[in-house]
Coordinates of C-alpha atoms in Angstrom, one line a residue:
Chain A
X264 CA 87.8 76.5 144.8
X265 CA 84.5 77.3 143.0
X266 CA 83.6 76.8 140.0
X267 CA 81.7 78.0 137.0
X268 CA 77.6 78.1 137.3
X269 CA 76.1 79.1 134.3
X270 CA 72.8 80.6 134.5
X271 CA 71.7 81.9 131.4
X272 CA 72.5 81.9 127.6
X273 CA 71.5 84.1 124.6
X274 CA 73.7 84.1 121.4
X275 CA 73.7 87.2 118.4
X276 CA 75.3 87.9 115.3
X277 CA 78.1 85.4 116.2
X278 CA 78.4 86.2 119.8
X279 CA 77.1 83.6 122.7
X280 CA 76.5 85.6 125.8
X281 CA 76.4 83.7 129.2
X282 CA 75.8 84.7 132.4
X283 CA 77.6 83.0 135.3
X284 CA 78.3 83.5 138.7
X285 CA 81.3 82.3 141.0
X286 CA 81.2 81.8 144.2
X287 CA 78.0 84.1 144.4
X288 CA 79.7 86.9 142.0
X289 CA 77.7 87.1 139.0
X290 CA 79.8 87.8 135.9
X291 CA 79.2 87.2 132.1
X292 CA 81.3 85.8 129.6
X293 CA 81.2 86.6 126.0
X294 CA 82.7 84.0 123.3
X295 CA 82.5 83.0 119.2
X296 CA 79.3 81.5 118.9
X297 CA 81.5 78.7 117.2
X298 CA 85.8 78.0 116.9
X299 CA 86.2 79.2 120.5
X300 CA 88.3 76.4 121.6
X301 CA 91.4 77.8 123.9
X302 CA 91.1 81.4 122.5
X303 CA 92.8 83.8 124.3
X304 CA 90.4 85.3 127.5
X305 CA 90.4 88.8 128.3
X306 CA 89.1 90.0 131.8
X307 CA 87.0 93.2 131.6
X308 CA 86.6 95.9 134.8
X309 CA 83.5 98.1 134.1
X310 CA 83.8 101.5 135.7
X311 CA 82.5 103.3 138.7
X312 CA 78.5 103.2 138.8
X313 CA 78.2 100.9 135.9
X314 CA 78.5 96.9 135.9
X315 CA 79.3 94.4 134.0
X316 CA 76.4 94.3 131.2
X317 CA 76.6 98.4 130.8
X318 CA 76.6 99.7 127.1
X319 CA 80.7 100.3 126.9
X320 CA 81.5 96.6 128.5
X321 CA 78.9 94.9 126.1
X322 CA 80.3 96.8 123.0
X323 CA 83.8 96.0 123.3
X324 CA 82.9 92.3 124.2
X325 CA 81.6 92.6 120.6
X326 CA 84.7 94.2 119.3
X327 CA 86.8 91.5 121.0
X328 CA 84.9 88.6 119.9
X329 CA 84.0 89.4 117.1
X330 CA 87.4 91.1 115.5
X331 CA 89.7 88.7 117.1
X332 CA 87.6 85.5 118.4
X333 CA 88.7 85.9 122.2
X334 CA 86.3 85.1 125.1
X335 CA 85.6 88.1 127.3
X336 CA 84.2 88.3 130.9
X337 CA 83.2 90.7 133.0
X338 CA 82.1 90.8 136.7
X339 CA 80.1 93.2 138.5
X340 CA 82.3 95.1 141.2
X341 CA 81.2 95.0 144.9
X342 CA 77.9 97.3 145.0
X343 CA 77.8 97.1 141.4
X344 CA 75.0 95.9 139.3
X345 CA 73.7 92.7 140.8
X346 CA 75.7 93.0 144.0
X347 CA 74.3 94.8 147.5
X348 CA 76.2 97.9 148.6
X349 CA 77.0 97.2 152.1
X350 CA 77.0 100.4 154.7
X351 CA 80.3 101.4 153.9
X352 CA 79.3 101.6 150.2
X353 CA 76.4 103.7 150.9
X354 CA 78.3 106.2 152.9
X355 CA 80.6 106.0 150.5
X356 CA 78.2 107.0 147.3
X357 CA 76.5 109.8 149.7
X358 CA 79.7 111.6 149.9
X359 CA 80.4 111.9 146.5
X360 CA 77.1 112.8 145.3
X361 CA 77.1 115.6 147.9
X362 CA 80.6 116.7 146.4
X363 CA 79.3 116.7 142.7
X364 CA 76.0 118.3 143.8
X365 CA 78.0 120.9 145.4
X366 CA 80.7 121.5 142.2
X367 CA 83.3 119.9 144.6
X368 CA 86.4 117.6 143.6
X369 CA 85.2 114.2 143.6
X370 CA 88.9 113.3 142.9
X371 CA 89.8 112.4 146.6
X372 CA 86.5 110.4 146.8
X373 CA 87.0 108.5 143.7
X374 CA 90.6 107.8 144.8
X375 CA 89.6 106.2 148.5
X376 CA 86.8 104.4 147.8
X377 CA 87.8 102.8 144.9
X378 CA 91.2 101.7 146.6
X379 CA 88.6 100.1 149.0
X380 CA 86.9 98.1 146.8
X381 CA 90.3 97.5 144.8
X382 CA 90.8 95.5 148.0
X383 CA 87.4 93.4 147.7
X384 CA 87.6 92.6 143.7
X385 CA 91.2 91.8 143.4
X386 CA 90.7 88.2 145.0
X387 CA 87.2 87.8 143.3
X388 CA 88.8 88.5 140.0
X389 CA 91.4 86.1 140.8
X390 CA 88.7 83.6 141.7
X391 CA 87.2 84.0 138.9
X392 CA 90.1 83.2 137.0
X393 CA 91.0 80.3 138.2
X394 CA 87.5 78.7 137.8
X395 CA 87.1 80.7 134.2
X396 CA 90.8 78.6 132.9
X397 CA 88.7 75.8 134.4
X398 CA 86.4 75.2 131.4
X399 CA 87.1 73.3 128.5
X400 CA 87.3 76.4 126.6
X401 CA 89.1 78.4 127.7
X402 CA 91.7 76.2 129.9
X403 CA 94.9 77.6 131.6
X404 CA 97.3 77.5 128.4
X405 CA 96.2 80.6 126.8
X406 CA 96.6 83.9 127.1
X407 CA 94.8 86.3 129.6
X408 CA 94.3 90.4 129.0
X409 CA 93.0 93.0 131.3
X410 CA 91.0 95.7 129.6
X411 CA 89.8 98.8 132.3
X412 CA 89.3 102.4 132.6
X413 CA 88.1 104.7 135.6
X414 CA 87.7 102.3 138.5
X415 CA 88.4 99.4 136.1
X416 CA 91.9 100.9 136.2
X417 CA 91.8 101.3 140.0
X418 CA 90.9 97.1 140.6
X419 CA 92.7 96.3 137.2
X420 CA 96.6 97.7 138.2
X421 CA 96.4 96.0 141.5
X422 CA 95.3 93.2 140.1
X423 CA 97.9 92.9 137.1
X424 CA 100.6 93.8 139.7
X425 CA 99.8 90.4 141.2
X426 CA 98.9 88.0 138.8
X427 CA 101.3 86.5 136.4
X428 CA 98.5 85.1 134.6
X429 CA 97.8 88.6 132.8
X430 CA 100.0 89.2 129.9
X431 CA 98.7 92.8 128.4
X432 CA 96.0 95.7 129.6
X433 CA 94.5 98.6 128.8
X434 CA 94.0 101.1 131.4
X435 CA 93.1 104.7 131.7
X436 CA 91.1 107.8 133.2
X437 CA 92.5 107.9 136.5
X438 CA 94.6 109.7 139.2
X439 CA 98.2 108.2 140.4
X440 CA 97.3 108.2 143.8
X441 CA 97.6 105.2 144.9
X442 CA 98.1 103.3 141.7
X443 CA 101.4 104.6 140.8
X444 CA 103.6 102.7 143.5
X445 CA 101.7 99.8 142.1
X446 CA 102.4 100.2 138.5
X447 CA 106.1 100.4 138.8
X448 CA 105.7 96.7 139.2
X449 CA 104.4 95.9 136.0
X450 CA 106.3 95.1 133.0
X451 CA 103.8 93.7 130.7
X452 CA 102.6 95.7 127.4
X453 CA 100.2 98.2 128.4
X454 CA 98.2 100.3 126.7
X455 CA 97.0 103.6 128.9
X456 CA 94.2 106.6 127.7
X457 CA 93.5 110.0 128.9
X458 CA 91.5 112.8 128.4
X459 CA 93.8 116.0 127.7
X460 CA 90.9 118.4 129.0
X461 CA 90.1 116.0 131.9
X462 CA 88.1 118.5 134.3
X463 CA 88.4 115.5 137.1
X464 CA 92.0 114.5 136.5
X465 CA 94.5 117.1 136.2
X466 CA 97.0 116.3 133.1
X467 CA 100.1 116.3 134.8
X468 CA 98.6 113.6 137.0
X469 CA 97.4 111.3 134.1
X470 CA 100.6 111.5 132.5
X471 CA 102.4 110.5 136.0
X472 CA 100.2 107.1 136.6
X473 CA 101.7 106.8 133.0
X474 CA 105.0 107.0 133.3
X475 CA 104.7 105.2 136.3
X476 CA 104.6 101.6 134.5
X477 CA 107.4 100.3 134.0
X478 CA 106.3 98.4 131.2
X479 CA 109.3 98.6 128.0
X480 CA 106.4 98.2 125.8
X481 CA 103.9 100.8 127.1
X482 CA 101.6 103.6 124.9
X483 CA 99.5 106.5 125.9
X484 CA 96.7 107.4 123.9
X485 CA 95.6 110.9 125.0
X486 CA 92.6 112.3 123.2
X487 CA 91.4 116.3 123.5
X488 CA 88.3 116.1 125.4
X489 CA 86.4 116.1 128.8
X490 CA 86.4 113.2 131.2
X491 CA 83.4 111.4 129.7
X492 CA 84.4 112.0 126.0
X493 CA 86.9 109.2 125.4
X494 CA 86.2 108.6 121.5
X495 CA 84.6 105.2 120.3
X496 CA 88.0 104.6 118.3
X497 CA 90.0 103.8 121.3
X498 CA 87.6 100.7 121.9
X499 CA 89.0 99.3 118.3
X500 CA 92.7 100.3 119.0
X501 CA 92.3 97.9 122.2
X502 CA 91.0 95.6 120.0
X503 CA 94.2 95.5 117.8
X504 CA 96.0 95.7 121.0
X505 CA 94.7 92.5 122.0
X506 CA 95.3 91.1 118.8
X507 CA 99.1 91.8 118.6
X508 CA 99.8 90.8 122.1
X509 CA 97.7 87.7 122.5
X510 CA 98.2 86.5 119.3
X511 CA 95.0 86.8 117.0
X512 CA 94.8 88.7 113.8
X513 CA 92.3 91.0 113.8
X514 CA 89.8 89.4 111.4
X515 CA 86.9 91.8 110.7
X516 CA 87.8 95.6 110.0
X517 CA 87.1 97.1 113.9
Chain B
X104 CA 101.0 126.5 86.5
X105 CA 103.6 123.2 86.1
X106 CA 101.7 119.7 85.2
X107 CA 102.5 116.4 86.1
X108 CA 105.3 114.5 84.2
X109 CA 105.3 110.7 85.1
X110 CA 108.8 109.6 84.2
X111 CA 108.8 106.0 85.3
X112 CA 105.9 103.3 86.2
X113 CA 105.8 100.1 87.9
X114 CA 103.5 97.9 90.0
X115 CA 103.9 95.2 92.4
X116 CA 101.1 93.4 94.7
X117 CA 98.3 96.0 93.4
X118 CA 100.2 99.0 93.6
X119 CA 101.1 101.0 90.8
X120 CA 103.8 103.2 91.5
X121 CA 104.6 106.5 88.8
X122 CA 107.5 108.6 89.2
X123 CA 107.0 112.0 88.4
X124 CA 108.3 115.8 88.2
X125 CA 106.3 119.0 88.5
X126 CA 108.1 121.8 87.8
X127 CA 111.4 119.8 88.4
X128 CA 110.8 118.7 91.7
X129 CA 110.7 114.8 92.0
X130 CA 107.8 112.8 93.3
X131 CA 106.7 109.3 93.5
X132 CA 102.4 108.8 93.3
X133 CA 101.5 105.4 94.7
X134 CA 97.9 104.4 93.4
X135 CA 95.9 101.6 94.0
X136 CA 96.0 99.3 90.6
X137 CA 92.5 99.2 90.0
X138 CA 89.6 101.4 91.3
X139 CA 91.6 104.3 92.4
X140 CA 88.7 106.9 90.8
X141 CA 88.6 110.0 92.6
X142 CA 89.8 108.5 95.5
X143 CA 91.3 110.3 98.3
X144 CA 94.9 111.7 98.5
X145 CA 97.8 111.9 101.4
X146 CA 100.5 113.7 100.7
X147 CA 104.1 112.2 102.4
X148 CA 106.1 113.9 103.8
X149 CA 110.0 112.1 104.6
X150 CA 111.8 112.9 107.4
X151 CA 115.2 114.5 107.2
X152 CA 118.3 113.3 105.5
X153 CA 115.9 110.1 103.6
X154 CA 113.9 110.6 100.4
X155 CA 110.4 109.9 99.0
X156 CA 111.2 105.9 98.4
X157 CA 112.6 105.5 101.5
X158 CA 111.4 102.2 103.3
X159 CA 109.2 104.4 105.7
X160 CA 107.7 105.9 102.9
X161 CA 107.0 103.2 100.5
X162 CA 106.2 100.9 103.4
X163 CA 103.2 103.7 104.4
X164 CA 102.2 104.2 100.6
X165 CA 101.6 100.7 100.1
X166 CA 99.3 100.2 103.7
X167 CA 97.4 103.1 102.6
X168 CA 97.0 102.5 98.9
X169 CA 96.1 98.6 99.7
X170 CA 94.2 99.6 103.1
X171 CA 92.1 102.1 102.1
X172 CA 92.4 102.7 98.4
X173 CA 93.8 105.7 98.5
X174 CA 96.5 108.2 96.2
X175 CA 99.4 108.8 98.4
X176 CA 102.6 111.1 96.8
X177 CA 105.5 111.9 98.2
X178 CA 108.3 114.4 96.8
X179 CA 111.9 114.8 97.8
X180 CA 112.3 117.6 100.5
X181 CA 115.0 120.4 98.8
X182 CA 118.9 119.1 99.3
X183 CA 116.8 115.1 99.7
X184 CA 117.0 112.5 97.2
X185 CA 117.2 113.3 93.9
X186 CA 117.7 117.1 94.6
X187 CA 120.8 118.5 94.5
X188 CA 122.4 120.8 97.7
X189 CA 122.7 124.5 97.8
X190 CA 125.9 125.7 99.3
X191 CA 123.7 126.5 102.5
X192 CA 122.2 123.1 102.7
X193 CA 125.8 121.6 102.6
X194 CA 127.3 124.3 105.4
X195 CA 124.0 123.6 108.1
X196 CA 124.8 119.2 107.5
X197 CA 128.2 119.7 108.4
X198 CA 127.6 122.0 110.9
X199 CA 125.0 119.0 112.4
X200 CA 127.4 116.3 111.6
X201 CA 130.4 118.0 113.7
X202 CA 127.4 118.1 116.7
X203 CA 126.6 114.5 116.6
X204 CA 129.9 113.6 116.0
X205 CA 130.7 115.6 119.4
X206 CA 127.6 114.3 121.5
X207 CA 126.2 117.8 121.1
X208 CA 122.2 119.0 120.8
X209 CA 121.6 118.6 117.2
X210 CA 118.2 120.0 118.4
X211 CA 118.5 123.5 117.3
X212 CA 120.4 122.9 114.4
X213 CA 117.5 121.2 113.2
X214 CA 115.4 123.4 114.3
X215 CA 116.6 126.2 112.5
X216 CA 117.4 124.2 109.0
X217 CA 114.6 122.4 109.1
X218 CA 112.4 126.1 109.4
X219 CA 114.2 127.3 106.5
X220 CA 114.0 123.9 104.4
X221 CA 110.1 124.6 104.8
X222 CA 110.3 128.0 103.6
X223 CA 111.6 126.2 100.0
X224 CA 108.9 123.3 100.5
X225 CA 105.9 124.6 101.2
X226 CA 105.2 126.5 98.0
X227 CA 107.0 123.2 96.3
X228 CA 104.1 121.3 98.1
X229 CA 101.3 123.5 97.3
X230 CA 102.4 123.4 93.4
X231 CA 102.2 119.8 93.4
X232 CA 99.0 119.6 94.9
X233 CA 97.7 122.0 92.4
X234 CA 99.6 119.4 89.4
X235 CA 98.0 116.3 91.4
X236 CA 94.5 117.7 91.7
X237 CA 94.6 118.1 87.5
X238 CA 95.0 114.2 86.9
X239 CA 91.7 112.6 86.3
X240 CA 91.9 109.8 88.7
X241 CA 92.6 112.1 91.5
X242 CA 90.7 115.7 90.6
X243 CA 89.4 118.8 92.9
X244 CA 86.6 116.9 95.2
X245 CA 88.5 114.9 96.9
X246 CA 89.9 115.2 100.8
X247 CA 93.1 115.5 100.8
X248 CA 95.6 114.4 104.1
X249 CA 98.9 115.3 105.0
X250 CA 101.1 112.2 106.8
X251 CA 104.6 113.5 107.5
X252 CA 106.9 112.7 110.9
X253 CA 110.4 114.8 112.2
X254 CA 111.3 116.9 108.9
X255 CA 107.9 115.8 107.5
X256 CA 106.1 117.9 110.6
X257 CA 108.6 120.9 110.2
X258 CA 107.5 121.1 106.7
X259 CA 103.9 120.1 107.2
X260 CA 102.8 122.1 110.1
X261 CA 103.3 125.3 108.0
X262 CA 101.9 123.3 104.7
X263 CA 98.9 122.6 106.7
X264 CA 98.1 125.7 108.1
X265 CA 97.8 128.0 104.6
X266 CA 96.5 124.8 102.6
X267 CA 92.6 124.6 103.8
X268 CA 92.8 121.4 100.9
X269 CA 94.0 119.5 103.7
X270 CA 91.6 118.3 105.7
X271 CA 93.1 115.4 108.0
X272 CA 96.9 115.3 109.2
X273 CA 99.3 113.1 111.4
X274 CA 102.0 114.5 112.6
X275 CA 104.8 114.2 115.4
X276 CA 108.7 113.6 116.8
X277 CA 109.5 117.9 116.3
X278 CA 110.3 119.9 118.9
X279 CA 107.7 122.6 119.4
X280 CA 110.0 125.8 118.2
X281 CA 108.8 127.4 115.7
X282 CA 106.0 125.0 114.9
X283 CA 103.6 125.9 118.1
X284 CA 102.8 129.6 116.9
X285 CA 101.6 127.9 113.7
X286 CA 99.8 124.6 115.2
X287 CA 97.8 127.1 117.2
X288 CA 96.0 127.8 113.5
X289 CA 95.3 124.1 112.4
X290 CA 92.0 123.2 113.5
X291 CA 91.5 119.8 111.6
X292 CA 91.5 116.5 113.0
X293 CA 95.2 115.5 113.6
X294 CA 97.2 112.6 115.0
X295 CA 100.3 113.0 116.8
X296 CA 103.2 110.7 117.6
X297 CA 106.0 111.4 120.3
X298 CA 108.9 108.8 122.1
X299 CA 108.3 108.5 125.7
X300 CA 112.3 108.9 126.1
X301 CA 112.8 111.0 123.2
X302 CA 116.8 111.3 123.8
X303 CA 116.8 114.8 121.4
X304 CA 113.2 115.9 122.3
X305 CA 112.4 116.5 125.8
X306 CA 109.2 115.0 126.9
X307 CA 107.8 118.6 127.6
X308 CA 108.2 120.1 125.1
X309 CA 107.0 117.2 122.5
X310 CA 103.9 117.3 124.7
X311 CA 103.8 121.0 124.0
X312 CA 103.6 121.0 120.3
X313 CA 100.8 118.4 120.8
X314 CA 99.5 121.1 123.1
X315 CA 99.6 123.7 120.8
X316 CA 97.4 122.3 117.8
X317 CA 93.6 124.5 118.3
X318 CA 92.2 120.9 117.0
X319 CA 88.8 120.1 118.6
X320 CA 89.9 116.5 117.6
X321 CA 93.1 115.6 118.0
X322 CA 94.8 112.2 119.4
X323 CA 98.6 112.2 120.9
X324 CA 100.3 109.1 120.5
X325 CA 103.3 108.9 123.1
X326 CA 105.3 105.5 122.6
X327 CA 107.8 103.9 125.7
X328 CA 111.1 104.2 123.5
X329 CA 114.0 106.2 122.3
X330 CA 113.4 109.0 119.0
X331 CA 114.4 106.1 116.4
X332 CA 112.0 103.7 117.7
X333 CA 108.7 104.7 116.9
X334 CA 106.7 100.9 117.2
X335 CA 106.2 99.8 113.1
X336 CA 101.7 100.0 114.5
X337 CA 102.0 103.3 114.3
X338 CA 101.9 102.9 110.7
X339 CA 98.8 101.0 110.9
X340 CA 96.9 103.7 113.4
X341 CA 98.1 106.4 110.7
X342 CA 95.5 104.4 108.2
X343 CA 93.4 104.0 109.9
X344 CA 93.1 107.8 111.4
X345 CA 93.1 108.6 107.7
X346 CA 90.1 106.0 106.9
X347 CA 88.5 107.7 109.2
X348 CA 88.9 110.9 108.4
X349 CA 89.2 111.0 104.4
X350 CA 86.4 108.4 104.2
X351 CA 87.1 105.1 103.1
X352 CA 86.7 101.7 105.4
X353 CA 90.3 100.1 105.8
X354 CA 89.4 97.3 103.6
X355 CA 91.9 94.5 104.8
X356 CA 93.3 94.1 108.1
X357 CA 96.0 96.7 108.0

């Protein structure tokens, strides 16, 4: 298996960020600057055209750090951020942009190529995994979330519905198609958002990939608004999310 | 118009808590012990066949008052708590107790009782609020929220819509007859709480009330879980919608 290669450091207002890569897929991991011994670790899946340093993954690393002391680590997806697109990716991209340039769904798009590289990250999260629970600080012991919206929600589900290792997750903003055969395997705590005046994702649609989880413990948080406007509150009601279900008290008002 | 007459005062882990009448209707006014200047004020409303000490209601008051710093006051609904029953309040009980007792809908017995309980409330609610808003440590500036589930919604949809002094609400578990005419005039920011598998309240039409509210901001809550088991956090997301809202940072990890 591979293993952790650190290749760069900077620490702020309690947080030490460090990039890494594993097995060539470059990640970063955000922990307390200090008292971080076998905290919790919660795995974060930026969404589609982002990656893994993007405004919304860096700010809830924050939120999680510093609120409830966990390490958090993100990777960037295949094509993302530091990674090449490969043809397929390209043709990929071409077709949606032509759909959105021409006012067209983008829902079928979205829903195929992101089951694609579903496919890709699933193992390379679980890679990364294994070779994160390797270091002395985080270990194998504690508790793992999974925290994901748009296509973090596409890899995340399929991921979850395989890996015992994840013990709570927060998806959202996506179709049911295919996630919702998928989700009827899961039975962890979940937390789930969507936008009531999605113009993407039809309501009916986000509610289904909702009721498809067949978690006991399961909330939807669904907020009036467009696609892009989830509020900034729902990154702090993660955070308390995390907190109840792998065990830290929230220690700064988030 | 009636003033407040405290009738009874304690206080317990910095809460003071005054009984009081306006006008011969009952009320409890939680405070915080010190500092409570002007601060803000949520009205409670209890849910149907409990009172305004009941454990949801002091066990709210008390996150509030120690969470944010806030007034909250509650009052017994007519035929609740303290107040005695009119013939027609004793003739719609039993006609709900021979339903449950026969595995019937209570649904629109409810419905229909709990419509005309608000009739009596409303005006109850608005003279209070007057009495409240002539205390010194509460005033007229202030913002002014309105927390109230089952019963507390049937009363406080209506409330809210005629009472432009309330400025934030939370709301939920009501079935959307008659209260979606009148939710389609509330335009503040409001929270709303439904069970997933609501065994009285069909998901549909929950979602429909939620539906209904003309709110540019507003935040459904939908829980996995029958209509008594709305999770305790819920509690918790309640102060912290109102912190946001009313304007005070939740000051301790609530």
């Amino acid at each position: 298996m591979h293993s952790v290669q650190f290749t760069a450091e900077t620490s702020s207002n309690g947080v030490l960020e460090r990039d890494f890569t594993v097995g060539g897929i470059p990640g970063v991991l955000w922990s307390p600057a200090s008292g971080a011994d076998r905290a919790p670790l919660v795995l974060m899946g930026h969404g589609g055209g982002t990656h893994k340093k993007a405004p919304a993954m860096t700010g809830r690393a924050h939120l999680l750090v510093t609120g409830c002391g966990f390490h958090v680590a993100c990777i960037d997806a295949p094509g993302h951020g530091d990674r090449p697109r490969t043809a397929h990716d390209e043709q990929e991209i071409a077709v949606m942009q032509r759909a959105m340039a021409a006012g067209e769904p983008v829902g079928p798009i979205v829903v195929r190529y992101n089951a694609h590289l579903a496919e890709r990250a699933v193992p390379e999260w679980q890679a990364t995994l294994d070779a994160l629970q390797e270091l002395p600080e985080i270990g194998t012991e504690g508790p793992v979330g999974y925290f994901g919206l748009n296509m973090g929600t596409a890899i995340g589900v399929p991921l979850t519905a395989i890996e015992p290792r994840i013990t709570a997750a927060v998806f959202g903003l996506f179709w049911p198609e295919p996630l919702a055969e998928t989700a009827k395997q899961i039975t962890i705590p979940i937390q789930f958002a969507l936008q009531w005046d999605d113009e993407h994702i039809p309501r009916q649609s986000g509610l289904a990939l909702f009721d498809a989880f067949a978690s006991k413990d399961k909330t939807l948080h669904a907020n009036a608004g467009r696609h892009k406007e989830l509020p900034r509150f729902e990154a702090d009601s993660a955070v308390r999310f995390f907190a109840r279900h792998l065990g830290r008290a929230v220690t700064s008002p988030a």
